[in-house]
Short mmCIF file of C-alpha atoms and ligand atoms in Angstrom, two decimals:
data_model
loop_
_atom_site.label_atom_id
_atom_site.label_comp_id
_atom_site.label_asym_id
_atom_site.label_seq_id
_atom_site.Cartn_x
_atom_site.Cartn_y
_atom_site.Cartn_z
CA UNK A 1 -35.03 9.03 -7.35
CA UNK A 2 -34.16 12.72 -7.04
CA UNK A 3 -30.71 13.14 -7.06
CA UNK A 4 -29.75 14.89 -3.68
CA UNK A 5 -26.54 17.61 -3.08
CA UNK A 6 -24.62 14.64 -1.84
CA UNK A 7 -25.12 12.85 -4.79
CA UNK A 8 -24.47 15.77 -6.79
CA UNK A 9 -21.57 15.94 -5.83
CA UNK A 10 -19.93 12.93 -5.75
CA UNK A 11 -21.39 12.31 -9.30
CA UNK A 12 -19.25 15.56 -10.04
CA UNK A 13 -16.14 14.26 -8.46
CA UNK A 14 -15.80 10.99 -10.12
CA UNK A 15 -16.52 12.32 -13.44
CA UNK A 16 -13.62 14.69 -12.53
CA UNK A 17 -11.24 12.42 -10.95
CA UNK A 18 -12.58 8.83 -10.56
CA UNK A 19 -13.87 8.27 -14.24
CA UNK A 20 -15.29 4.18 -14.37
CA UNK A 21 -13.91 2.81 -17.67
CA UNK A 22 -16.15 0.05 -19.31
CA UNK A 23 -14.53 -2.90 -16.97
CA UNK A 24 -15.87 -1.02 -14.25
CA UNK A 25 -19.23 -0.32 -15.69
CA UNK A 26 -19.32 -4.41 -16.58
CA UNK A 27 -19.23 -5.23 -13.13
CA UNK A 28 -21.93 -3.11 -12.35
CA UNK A 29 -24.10 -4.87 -14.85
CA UNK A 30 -23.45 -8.04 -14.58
CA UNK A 31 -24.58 -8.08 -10.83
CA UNK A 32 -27.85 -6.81 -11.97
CA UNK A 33 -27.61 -9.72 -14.50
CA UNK A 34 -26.24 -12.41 -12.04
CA UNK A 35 -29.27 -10.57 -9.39
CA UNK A 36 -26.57 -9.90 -6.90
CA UNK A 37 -27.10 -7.13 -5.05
CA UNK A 38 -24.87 -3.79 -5.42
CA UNK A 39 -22.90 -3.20 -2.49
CA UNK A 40 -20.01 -2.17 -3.87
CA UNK A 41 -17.73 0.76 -3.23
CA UNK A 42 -18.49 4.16 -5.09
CA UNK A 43 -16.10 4.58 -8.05
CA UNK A 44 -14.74 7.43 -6.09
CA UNK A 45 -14.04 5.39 -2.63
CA UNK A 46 -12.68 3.10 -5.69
CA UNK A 47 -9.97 6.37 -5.95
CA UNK A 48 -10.03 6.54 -2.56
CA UNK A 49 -8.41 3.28 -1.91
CA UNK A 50 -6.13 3.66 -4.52
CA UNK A 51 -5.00 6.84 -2.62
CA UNK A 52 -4.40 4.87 0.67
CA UNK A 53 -2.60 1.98 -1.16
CA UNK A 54 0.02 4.86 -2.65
CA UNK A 55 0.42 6.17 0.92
CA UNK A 56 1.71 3.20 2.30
CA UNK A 57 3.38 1.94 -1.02
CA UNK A 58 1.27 -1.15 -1.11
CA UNK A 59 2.55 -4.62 -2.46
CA UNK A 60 0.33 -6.59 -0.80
CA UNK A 61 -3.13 -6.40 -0.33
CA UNK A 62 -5.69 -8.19 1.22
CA UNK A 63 -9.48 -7.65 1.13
CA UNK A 64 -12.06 -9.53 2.80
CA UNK A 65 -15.81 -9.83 0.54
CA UNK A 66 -15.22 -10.07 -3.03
CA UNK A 67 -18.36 -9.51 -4.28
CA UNK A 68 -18.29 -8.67 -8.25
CA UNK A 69 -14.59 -7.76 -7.86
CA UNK A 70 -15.20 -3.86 -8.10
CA UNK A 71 -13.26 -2.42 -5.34
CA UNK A 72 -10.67 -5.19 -6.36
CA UNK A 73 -9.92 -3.80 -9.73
CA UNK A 74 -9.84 -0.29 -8.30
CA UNK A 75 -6.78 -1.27 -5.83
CA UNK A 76 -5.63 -3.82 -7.93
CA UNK A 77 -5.05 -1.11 -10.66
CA UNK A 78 -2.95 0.54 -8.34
CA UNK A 79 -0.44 -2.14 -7.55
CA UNK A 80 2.65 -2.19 -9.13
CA UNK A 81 3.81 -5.42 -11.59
CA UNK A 82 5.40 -7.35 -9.17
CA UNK A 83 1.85 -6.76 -6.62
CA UNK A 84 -0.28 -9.17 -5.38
CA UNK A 85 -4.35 -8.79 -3.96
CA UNK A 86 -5.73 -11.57 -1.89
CA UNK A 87 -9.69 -11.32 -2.03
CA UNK A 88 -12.04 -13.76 0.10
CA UNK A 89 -15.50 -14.32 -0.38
CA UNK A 90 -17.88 -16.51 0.90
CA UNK A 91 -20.13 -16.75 -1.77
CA UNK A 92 -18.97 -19.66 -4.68
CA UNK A 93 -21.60 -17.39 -6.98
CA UNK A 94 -20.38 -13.96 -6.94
CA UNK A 95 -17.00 -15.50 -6.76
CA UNK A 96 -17.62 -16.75 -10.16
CA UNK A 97 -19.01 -13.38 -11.84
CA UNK A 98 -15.90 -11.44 -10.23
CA UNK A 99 -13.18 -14.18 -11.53
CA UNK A 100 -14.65 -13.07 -15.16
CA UNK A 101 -15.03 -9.41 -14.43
CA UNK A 102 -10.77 -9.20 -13.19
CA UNK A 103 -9.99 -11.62 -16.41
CA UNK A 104 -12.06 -8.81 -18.17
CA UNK A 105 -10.26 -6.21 -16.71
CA UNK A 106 -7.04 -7.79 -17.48
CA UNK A 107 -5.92 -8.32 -13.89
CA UNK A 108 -5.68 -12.29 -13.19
CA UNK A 109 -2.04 -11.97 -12.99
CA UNK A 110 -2.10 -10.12 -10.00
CA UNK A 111 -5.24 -11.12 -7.69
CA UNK A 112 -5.65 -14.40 -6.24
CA UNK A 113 -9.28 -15.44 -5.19
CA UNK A 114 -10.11 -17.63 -2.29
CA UNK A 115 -13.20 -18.96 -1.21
CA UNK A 116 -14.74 -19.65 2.07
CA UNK A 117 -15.56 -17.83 5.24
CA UNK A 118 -13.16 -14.83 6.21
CA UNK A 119 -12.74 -16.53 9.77
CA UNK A 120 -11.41 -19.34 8.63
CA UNK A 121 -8.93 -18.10 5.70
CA UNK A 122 -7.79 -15.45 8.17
CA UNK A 123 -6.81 -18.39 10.51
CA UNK A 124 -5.14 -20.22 7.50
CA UNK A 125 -3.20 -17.61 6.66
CA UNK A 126 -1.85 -17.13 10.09
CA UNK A 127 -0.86 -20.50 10.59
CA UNK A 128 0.60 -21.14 7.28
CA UNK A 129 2.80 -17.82 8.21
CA UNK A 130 1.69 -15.49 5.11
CA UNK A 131 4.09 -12.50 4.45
CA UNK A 132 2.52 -9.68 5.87
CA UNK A 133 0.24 -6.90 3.96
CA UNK A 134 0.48 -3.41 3.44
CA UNK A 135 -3.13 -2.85 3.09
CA UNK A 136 -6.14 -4.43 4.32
CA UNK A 137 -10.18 -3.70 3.45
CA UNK A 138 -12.39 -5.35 5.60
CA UNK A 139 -15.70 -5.39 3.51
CA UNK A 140 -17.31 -8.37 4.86
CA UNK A 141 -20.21 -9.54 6.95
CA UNK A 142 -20.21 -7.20 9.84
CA UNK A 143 -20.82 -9.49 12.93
CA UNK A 144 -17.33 -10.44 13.23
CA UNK A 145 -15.64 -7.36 12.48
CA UNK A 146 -13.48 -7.41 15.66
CA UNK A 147 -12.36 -10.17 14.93
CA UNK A 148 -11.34 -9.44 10.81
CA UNK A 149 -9.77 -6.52 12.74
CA UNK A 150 -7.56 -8.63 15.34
CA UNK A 151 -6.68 -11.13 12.69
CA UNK A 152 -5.94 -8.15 10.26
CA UNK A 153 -3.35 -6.62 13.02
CA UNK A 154 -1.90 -10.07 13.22
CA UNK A 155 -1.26 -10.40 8.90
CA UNK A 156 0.33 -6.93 9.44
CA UNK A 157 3.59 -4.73 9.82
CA UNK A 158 4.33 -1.31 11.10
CA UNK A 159 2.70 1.46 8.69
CA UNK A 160 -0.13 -1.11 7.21
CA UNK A 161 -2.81 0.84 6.62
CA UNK A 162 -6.44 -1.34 7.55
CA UNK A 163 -9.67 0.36 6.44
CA UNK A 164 -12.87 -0.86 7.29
CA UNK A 165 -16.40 -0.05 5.48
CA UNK A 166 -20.21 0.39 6.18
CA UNK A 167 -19.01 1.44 10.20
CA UNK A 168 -21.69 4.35 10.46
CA UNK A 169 -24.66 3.00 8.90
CA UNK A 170 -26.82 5.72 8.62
CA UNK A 171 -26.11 7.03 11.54
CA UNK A 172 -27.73 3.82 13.66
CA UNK A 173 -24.21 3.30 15.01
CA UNK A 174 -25.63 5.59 17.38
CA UNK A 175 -28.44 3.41 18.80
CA UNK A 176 -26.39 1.45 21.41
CA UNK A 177 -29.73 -0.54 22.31
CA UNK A 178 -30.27 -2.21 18.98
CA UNK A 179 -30.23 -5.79 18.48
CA UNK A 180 -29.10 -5.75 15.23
CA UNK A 181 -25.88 -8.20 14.77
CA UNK A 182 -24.12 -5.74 12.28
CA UNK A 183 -24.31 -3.13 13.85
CA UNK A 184 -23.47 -4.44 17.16
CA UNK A 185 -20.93 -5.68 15.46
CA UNK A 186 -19.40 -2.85 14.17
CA UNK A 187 -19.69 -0.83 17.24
CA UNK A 188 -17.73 -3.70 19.17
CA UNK A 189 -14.99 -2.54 17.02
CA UNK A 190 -15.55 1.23 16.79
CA UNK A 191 -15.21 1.03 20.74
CA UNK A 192 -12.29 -1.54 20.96
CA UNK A 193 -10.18 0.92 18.79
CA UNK A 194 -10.38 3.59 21.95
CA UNK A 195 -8.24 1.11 23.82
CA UNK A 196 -6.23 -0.56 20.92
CA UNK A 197 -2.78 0.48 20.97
CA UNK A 198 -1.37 -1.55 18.12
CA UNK A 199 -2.49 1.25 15.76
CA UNK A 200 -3.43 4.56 15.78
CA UNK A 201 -6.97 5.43 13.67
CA UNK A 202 -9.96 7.38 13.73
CA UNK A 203 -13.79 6.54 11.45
CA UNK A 204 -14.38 9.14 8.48
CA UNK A 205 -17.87 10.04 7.95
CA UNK A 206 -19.00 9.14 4.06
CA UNK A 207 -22.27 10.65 2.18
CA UNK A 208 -22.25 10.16 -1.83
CA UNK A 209 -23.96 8.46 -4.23
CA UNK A 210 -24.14 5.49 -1.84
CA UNK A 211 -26.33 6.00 1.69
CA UNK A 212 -24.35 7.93 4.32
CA UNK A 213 -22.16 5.82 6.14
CA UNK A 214 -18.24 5.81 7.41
CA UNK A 215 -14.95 3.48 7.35
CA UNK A 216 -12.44 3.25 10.02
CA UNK A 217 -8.66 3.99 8.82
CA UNK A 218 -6.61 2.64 10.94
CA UNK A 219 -2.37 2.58 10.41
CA UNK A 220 -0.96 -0.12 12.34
CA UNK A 221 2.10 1.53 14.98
CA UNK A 222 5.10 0.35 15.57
CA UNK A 223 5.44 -2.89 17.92
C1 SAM B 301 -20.24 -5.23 0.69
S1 SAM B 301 -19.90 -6.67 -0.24
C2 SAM B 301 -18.23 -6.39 -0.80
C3 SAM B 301 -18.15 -5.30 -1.84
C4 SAM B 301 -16.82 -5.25 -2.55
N1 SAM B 301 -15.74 -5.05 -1.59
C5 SAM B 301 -16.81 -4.10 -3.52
O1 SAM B 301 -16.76 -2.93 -3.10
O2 SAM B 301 -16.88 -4.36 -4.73
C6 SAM B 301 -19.65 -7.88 1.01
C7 SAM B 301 -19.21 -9.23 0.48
O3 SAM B 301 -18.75 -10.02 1.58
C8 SAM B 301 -19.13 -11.35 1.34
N2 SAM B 301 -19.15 -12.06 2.63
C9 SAM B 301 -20.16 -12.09 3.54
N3 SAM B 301 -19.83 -12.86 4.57
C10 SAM B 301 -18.59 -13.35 4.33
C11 SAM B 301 -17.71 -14.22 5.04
N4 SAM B 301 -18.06 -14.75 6.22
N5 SAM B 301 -16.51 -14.49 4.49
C12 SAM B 301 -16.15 -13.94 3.30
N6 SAM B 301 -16.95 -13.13 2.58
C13 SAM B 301 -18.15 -12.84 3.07
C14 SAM B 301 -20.50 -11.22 0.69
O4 SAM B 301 -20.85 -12.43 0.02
C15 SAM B 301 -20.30 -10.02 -0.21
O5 SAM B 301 -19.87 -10.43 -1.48
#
């Protein structure tokens, strides 16, 4: 594929500033080997959520689709010693190849896997009272995304900083008459954060190496 300007560019930027070291580059390869497919972050939204996690000083951090643990090493590189990263993921397969690829990276110590739908952890954690987190990716199956977002408000405190991925899609958000369940579901959030006064957040647009597309960063306000 011809590389376009976009691409260009962000290929330029992470060489600069978001370099992938080889337990990076691993993960990358051993989805093609395990044939999962590669939806993970760009090494330099990698950077980028390291940036947000310094922002808000982050201890704690949940993130909701695993995957091949990519973006987990990225922001679990950026904790300090004493930091923990919850990660859920549906799928007991890719589960498996990103438990190896954060033992390669040398960060079992501080992430703890679960497994099983988003929903129902989220509920779990709720009920079994879970110390709130200072930082929250919701990088899941996109139905639902209101409600990762109202749980994620709940598992927070003032100044948590929630980001949410893949909210622009090409630019489809747009197409208020589609009947496709991810993107409706991402524009029932979009449109429930004009009204949501528990925090205050806007959508950044994304282009890169990966398709164009946008998160929501959202900073939960004071009660
Ligand atoms: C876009 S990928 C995550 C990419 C990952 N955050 C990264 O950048 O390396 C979405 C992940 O969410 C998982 N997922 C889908 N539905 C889920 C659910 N209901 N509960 C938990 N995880 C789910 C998928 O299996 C997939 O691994």
């Amino acid at each position: 594929m011809k590389e376009n300007i976009f691409q260009k560019v962000d290929i330029y930027i992470s060489n600069l500033l978001a370099p992938e070291d080889k337990a990076l580059t691993d993960v990358i390869k051993s989805l093609d080997d395990a044939n999962i497919p590669q939806m993970s972050v760009s090494a330099n939204h990698g950077k980028f959520l390291q940036i947000l996690m310094i922002c808000c000083n982050a201890k704690r951090v949940l993130e909701l689709g695993t995957l091949g643990g990519y973006s987990t090493i990225w922001m679990a590189r950026a904790l300090p010693d004493n930091g923990k990263l919850i990660t859920l993921e549906v799928n007991k397969s890719y589960a498996d190849v990103a438990r190896k690829n954060i033992e390669n990276a040398g960060l079992t110590h501080k992430v703890e896997m679960k497994i099983g739908k988003a929903i129902d952890i989220l509920a779990n954690l709720i009920s079994q009272n879970e110390e709130p987190f200072d930082f929250i990716i919701i990088d899941a199956d996109k139905p639902p995304y209101l409600e990762y977002f109202e749980y994620a408000v709940k598992l927070s405190h003032q100044g948590t900083i929630i980001v949410c991925d893949n909210v622009v899609r090409e630019g489809k958000i747009l197409d208020i008459k589609s009947s496709d369940e991810r993107l409706i579901g991402v524009q029932r959030l979009n449109e429930s954060l004009k009204e949501n006064k528990n925090v205050t957040a806007t959508i950044l647009q994304t282009v890169g190496v990966k398709e164009h597309d946008g998160m929501v960063i959202a900073v939960v306000n004071q009660n």
